[in-house]
PDB file of N, CA, C and O in Angstrom, chain B, residues numbered from 101:
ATOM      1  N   UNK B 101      81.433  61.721 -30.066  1.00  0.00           N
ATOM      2  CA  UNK B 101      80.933  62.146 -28.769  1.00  0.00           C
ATOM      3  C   UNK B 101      79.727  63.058 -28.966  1.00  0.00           C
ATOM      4  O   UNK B 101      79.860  63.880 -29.873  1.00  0.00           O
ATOM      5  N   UNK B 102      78.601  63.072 -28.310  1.00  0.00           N
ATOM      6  CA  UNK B 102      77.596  63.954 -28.229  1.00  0.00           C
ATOM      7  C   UNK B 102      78.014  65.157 -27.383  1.00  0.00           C
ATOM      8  O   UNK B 102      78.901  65.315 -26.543  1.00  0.00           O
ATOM      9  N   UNK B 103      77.005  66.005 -27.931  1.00  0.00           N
ATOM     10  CA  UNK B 103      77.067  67.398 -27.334  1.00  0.00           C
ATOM     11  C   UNK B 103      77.447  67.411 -25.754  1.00  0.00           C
ATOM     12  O   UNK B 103      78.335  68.164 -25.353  1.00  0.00           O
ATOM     13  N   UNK B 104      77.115  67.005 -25.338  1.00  0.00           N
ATOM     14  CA  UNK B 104      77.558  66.679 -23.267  1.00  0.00           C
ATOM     15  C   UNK B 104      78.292  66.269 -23.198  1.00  0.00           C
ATOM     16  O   UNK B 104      78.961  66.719 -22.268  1.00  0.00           O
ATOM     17  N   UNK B 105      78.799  65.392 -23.774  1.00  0.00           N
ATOM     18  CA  UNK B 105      80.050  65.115 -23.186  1.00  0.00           C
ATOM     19  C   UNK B 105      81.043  65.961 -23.724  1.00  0.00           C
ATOM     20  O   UNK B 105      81.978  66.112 -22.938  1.00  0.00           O
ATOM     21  N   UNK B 106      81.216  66.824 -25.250  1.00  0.00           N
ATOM     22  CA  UNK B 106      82.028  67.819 -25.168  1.00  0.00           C
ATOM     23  C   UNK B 106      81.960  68.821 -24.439  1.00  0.00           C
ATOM     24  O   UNK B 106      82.966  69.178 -23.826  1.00  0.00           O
ATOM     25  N   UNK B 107      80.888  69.444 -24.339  1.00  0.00           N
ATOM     26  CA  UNK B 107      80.856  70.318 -23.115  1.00  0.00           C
ATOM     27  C   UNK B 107      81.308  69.672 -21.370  1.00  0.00           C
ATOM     28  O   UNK B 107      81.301  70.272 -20.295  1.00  0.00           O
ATOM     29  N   UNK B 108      81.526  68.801 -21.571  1.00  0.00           N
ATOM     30  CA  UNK B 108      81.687  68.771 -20.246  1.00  0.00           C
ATOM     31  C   UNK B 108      83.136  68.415 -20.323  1.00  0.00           C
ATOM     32  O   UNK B 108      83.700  68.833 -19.312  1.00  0.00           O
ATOM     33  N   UNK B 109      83.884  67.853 -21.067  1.00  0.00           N
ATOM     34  CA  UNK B 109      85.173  67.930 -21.053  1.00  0.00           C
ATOM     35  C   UNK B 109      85.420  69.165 -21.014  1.00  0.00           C
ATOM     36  O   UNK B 109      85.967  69.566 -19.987  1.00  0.00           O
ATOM     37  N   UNK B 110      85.115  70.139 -22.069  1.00  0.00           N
ATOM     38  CA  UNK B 110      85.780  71.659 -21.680  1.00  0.00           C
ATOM     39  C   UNK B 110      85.526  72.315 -21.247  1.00  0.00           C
ATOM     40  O   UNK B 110      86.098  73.405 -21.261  1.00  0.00           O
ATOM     41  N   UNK B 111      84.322  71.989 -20.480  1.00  0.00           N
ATOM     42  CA  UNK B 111      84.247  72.797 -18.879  1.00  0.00           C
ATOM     43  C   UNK B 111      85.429  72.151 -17.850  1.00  0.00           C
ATOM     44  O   UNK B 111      86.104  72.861 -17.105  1.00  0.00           O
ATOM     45  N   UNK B 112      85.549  70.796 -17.934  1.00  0.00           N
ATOM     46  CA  UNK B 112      86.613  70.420 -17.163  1.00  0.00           C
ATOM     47  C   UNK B 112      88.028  70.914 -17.216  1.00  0.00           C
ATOM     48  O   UNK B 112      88.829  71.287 -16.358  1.00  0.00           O
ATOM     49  N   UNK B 113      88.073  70.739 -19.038  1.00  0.00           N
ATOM     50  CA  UNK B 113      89.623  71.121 -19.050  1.00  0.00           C
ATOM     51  C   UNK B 113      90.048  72.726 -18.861  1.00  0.00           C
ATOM     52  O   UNK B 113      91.154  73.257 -18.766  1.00  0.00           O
ATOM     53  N   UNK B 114      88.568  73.317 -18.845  1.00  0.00           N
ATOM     54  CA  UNK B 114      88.807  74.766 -18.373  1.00  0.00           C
ATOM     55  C   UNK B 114      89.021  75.036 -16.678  1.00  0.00           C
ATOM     56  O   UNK B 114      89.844  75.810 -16.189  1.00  0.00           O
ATOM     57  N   UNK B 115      88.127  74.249 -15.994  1.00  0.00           N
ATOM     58  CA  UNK B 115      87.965  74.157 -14.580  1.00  0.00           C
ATOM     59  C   UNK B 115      89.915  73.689 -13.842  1.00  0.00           C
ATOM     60  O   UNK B 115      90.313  74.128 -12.763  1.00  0.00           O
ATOM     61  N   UNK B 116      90.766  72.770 -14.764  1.00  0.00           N
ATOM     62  CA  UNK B 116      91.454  72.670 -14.451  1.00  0.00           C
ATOM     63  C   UNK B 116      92.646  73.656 -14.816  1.00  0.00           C
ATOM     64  O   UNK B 116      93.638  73.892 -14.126  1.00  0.00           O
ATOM     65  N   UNK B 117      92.397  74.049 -15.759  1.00  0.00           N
ATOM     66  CA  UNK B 117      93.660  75.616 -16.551  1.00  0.00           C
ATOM     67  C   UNK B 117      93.695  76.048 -14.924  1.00  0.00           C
ATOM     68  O   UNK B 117      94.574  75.794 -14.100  1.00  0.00           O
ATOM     69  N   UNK B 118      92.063  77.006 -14.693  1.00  0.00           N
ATOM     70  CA  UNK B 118      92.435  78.396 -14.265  1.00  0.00           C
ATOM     71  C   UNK B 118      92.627  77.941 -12.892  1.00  0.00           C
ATOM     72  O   UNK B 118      92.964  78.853 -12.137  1.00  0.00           O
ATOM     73  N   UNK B 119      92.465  76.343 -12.143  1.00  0.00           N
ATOM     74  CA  UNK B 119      93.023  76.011 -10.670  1.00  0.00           C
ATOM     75  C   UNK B 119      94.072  75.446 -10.413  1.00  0.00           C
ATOM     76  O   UNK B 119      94.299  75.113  -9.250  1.00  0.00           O
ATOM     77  N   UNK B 120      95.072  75.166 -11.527  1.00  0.00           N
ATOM     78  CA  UNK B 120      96.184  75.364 -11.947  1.00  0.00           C
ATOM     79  C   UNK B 120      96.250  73.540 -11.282  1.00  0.00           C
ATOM     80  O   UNK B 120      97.360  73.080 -11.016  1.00  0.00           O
ATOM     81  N   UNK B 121      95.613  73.100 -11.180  1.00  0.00           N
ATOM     82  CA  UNK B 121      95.731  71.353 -10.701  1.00  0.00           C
ATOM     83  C   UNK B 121      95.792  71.059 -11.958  1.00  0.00           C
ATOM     84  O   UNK B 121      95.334  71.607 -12.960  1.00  0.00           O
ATOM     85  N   UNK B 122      96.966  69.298 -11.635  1.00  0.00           N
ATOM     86  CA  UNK B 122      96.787  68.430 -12.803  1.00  0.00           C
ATOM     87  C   UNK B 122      95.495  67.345 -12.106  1.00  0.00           C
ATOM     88  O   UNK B 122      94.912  67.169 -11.036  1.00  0.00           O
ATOM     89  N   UNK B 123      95.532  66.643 -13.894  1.00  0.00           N
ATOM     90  CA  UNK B 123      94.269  65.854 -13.677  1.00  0.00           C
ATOM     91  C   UNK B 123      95.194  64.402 -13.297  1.00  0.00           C
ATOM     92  O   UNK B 123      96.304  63.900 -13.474  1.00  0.00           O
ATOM     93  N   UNK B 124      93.648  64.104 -12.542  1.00  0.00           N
ATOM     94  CA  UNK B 124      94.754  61.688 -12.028  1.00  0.00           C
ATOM     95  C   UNK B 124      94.424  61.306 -12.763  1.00  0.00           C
ATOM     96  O   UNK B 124      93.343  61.386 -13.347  1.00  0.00           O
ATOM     97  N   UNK B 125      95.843  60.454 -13.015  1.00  0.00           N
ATOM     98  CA  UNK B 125      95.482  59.922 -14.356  1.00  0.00           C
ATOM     99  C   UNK B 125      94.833  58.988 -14.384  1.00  0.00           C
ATOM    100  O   UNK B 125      94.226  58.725 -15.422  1.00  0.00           O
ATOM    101  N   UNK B 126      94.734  58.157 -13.256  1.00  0.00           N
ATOM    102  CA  UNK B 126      93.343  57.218 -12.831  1.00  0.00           C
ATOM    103  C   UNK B 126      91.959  57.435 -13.156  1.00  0.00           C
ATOM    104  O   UNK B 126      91.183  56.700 -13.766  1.00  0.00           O
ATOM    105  N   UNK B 127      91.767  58.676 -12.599  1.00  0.00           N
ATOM    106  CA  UNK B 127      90.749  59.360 -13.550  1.00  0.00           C
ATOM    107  C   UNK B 127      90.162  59.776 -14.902  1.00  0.00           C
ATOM    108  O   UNK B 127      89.035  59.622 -15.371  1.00  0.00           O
ATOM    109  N   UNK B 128      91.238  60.335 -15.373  1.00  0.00           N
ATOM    110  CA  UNK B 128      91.128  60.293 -16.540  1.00  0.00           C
ATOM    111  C   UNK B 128      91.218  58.800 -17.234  1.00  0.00           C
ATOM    112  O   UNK B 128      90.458  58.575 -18.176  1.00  0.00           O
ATOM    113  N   UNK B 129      91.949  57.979 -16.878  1.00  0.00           N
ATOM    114  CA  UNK B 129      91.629  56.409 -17.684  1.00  0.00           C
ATOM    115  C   UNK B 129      90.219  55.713 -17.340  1.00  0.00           C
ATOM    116  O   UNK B 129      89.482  55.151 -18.150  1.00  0.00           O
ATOM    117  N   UNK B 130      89.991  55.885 -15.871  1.00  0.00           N
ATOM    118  CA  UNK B 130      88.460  55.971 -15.914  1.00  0.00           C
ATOM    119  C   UNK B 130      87.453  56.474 -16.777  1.00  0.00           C
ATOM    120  O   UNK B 130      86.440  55.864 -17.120  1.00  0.00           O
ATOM    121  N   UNK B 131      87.841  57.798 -17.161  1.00  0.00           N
ATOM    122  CA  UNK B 131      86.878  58.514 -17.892  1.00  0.00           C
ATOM    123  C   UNK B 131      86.782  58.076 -19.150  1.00  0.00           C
ATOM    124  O   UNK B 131      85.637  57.903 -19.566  1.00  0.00           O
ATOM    125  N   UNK B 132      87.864  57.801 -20.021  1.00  0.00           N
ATOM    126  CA  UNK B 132      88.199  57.248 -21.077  1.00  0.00           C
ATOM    127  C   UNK B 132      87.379  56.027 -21.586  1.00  0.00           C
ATOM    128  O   UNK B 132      86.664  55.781 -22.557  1.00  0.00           O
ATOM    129  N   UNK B 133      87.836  55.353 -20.431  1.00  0.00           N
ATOM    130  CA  UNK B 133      87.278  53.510 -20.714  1.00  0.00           C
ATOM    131  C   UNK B 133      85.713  53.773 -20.645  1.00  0.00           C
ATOM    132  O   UNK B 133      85.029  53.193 -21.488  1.00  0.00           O
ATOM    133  N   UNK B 134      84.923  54.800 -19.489  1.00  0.00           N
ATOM    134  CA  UNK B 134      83.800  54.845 -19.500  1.00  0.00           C
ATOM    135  C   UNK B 134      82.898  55.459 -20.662  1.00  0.00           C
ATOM    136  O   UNK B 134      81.765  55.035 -20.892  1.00  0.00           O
ATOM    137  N   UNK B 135      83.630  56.722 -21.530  1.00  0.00           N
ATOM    138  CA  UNK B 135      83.244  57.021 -22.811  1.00  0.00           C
ATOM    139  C   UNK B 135      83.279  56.063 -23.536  1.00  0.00           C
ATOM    140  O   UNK B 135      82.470  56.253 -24.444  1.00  0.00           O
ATOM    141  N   UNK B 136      84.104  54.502 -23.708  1.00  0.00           N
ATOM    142  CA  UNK B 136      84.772  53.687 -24.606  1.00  0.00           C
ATOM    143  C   UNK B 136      83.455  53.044 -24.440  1.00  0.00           C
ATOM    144  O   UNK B 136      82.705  52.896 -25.405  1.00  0.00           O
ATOM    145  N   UNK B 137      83.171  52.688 -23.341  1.00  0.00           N
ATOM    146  CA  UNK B 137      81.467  52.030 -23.265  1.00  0.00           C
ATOM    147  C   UNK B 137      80.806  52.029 -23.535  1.00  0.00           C
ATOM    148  O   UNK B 137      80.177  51.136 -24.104  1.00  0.00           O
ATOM    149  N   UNK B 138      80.437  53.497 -23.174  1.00  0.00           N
ATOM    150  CA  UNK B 138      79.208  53.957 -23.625  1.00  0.00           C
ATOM    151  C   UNK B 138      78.964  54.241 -25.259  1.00  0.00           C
ATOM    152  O   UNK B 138      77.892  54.116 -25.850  1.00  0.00           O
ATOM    153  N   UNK B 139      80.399  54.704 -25.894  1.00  0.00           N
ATOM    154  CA  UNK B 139      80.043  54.708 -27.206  1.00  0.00           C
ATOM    155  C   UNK B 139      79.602  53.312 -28.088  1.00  0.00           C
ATOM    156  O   UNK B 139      79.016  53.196 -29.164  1.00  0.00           O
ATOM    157  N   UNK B 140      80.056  52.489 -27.308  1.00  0.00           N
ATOM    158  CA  UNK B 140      79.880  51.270 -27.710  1.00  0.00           C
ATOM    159  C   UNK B 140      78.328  50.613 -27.311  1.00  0.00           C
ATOM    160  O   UNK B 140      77.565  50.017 -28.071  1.00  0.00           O
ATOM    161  N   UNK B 141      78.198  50.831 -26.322  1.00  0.00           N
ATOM    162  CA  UNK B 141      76.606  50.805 -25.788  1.00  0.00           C
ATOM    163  C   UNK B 141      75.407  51.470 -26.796  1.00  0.00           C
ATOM    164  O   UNK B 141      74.392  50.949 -27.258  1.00  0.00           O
ATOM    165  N   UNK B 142      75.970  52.868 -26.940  1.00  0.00           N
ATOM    166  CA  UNK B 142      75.005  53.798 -28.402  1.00  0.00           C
ATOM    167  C   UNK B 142      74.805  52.835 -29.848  1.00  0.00           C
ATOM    168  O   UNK B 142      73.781  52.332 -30.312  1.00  0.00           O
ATOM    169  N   UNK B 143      76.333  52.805 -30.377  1.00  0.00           N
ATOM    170  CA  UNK B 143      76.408  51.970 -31.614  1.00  0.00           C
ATOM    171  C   UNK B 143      75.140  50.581 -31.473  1.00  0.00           C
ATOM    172  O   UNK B 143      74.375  50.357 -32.412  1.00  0.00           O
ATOM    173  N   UNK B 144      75.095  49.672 -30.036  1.00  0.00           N
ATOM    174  CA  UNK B 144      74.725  48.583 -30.950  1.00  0.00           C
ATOM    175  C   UNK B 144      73.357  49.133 -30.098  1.00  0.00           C
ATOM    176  O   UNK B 144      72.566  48.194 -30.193  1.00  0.00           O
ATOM    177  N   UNK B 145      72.827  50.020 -29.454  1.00  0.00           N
ATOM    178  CA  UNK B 145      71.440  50.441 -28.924  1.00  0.00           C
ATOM    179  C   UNK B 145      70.755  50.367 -30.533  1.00  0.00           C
ATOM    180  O   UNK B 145      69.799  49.671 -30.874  1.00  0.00           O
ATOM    181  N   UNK B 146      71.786  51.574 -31.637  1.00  0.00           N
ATOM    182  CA  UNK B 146      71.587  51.623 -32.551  1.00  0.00           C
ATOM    183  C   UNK B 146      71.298  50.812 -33.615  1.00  0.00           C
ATOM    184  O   UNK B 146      70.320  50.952 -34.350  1.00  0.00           O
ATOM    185  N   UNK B 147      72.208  49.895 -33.712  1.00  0.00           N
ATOM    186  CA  UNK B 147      72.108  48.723 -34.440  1.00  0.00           C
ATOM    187  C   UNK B 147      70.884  47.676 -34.514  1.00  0.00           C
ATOM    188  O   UNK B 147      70.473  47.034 -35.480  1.00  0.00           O
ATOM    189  N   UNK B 148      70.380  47.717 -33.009  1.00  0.00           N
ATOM    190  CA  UNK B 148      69.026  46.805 -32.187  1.00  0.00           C
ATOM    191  C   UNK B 148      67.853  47.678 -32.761  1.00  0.00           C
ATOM    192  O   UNK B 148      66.843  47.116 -33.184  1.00  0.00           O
ATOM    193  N   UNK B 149      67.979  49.083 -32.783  1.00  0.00           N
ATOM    194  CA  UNK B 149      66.278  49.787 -33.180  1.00  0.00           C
ATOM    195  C   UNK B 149      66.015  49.611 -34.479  1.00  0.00           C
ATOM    196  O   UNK B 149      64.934  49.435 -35.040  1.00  0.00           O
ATOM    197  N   UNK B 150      67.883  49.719 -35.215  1.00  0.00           N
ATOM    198  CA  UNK B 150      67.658  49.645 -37.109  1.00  0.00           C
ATOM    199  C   UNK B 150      67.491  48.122 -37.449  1.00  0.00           C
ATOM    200  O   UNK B 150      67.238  47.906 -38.634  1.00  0.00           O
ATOM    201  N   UNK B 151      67.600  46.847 -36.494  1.00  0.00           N
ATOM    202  CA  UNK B 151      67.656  45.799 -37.047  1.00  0.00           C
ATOM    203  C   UNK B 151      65.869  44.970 -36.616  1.00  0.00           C
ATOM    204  O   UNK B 151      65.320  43.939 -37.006  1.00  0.00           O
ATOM    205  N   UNK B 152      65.353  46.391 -35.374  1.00  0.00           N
ATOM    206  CA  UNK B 152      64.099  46.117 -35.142  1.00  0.00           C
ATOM    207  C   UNK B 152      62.888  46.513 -36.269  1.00  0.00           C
ATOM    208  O   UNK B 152      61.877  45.895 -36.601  1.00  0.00           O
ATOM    209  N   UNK B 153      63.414  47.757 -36.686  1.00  0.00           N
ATOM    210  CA  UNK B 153      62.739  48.522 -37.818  1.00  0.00           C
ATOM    211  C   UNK B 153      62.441  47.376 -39.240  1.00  0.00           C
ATOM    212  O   UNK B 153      61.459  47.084 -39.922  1.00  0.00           O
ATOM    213  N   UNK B 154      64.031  46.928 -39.196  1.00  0.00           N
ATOM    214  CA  UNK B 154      63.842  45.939 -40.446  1.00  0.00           C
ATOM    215  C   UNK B 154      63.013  44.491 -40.590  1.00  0.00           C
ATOM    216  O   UNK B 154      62.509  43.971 -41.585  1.00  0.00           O
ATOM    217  N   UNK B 155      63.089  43.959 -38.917  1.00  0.00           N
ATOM    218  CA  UNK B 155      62.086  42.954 -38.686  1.00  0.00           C
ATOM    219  C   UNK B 155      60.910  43.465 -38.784  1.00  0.00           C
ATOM    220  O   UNK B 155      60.209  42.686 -39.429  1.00  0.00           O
ATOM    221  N   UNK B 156      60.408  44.273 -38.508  1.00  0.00           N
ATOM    222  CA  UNK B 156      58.864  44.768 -38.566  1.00  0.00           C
ATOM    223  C   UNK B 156      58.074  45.118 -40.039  1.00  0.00           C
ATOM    224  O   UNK B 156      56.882  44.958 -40.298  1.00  0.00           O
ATOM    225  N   UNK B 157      59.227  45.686 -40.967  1.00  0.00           N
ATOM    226  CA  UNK B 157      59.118  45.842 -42.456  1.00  0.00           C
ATOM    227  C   UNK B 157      58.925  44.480 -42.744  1.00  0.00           C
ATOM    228  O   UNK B 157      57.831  44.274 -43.269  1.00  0.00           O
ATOM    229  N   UNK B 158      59.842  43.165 -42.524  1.00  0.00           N
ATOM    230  CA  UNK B 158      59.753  42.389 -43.398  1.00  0.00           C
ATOM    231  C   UNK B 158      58.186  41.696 -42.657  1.00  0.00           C
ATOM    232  O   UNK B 158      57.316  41.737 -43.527  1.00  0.00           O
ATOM    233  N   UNK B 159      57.809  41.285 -41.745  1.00  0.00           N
ATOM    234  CA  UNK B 159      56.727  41.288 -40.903  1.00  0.00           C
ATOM    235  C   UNK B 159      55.390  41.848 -41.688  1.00  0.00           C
ATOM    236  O   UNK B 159      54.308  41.262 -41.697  1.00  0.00           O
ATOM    237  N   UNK B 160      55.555  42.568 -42.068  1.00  0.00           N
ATOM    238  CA  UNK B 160      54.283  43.509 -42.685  1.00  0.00           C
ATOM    239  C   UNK B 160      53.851  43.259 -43.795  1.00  0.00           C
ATOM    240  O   UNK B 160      52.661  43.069 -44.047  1.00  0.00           O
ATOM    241  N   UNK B 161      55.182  43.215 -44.954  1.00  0.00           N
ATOM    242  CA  UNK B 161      55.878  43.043 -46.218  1.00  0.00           C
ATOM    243  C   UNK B 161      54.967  40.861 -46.291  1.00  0.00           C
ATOM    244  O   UNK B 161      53.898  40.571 -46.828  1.00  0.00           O
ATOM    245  N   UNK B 162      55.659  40.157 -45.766  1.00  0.00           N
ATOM    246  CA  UNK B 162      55.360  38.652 -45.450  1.00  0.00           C
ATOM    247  C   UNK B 162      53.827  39.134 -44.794  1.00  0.00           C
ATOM    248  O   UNK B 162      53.049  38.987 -45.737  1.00  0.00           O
ATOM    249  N   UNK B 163      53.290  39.485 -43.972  1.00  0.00           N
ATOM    250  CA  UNK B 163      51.785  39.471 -43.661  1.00  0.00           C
ATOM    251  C   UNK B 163      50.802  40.197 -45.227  1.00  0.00           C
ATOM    252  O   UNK B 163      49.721  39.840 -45.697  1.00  0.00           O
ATOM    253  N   UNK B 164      51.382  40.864 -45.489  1.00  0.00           N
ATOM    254  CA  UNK B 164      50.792  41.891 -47.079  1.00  0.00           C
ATOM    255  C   UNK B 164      50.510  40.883 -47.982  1.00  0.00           C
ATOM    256  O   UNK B 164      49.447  40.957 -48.599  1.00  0.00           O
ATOM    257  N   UNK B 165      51.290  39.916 -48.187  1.00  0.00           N
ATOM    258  CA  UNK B 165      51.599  38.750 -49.426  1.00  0.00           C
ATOM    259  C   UNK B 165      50.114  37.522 -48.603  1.00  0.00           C
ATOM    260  O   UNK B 165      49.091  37.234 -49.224  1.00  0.00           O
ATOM    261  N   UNK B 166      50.388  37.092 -47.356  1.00  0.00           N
ATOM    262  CA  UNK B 166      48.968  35.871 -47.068  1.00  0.00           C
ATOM    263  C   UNK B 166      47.693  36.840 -47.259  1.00  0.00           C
ATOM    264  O   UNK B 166      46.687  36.249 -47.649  1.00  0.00           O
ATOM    265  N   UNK B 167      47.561  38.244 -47.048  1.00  0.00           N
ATOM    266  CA  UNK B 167      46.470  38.650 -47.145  1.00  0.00           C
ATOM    267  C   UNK B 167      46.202  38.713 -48.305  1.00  0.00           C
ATOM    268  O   UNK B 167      45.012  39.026 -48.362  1.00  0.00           O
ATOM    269  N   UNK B 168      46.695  38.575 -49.509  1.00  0.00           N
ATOM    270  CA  UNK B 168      46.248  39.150 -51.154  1.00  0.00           C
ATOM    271  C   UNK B 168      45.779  37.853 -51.068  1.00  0.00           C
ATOM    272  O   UNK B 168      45.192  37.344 -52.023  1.00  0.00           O
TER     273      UNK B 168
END
């Protein structure tokens, strides 16, 4: 998890201590599945820039070789 979203869980799970409410659990499985996404969304964002980086190396690498 990135920095925001821990902070914002324990602002939540603090927001709920001191108003003495429980959390729905609807909600919270919402929240869950929607972190489950998004981490999954990051990973292959990630995967797409490092697999763009590597097309462009070999691109350069293959253009370097017709120019000699």
């Amino acid at each position: 998890m990135n920095k925001m979203q821990q902070k914002f869980w324990k602002t939540k799970q603090q927001l709920i201590k001191v108003t003495g409410k429980k959390e729905d659990e609807f909600i919270v499985a919402s929240d869950a599945e929607l972190d489950r996404k998004l981490e999954v969304f990051h990973d292959i964002q990630k995967s797409c820039v490092e697999l763009l980086a590597a097309i462009e190396q070999y691109q350069k690498r293959v253009g370097g070789k017709f120019l000699k």
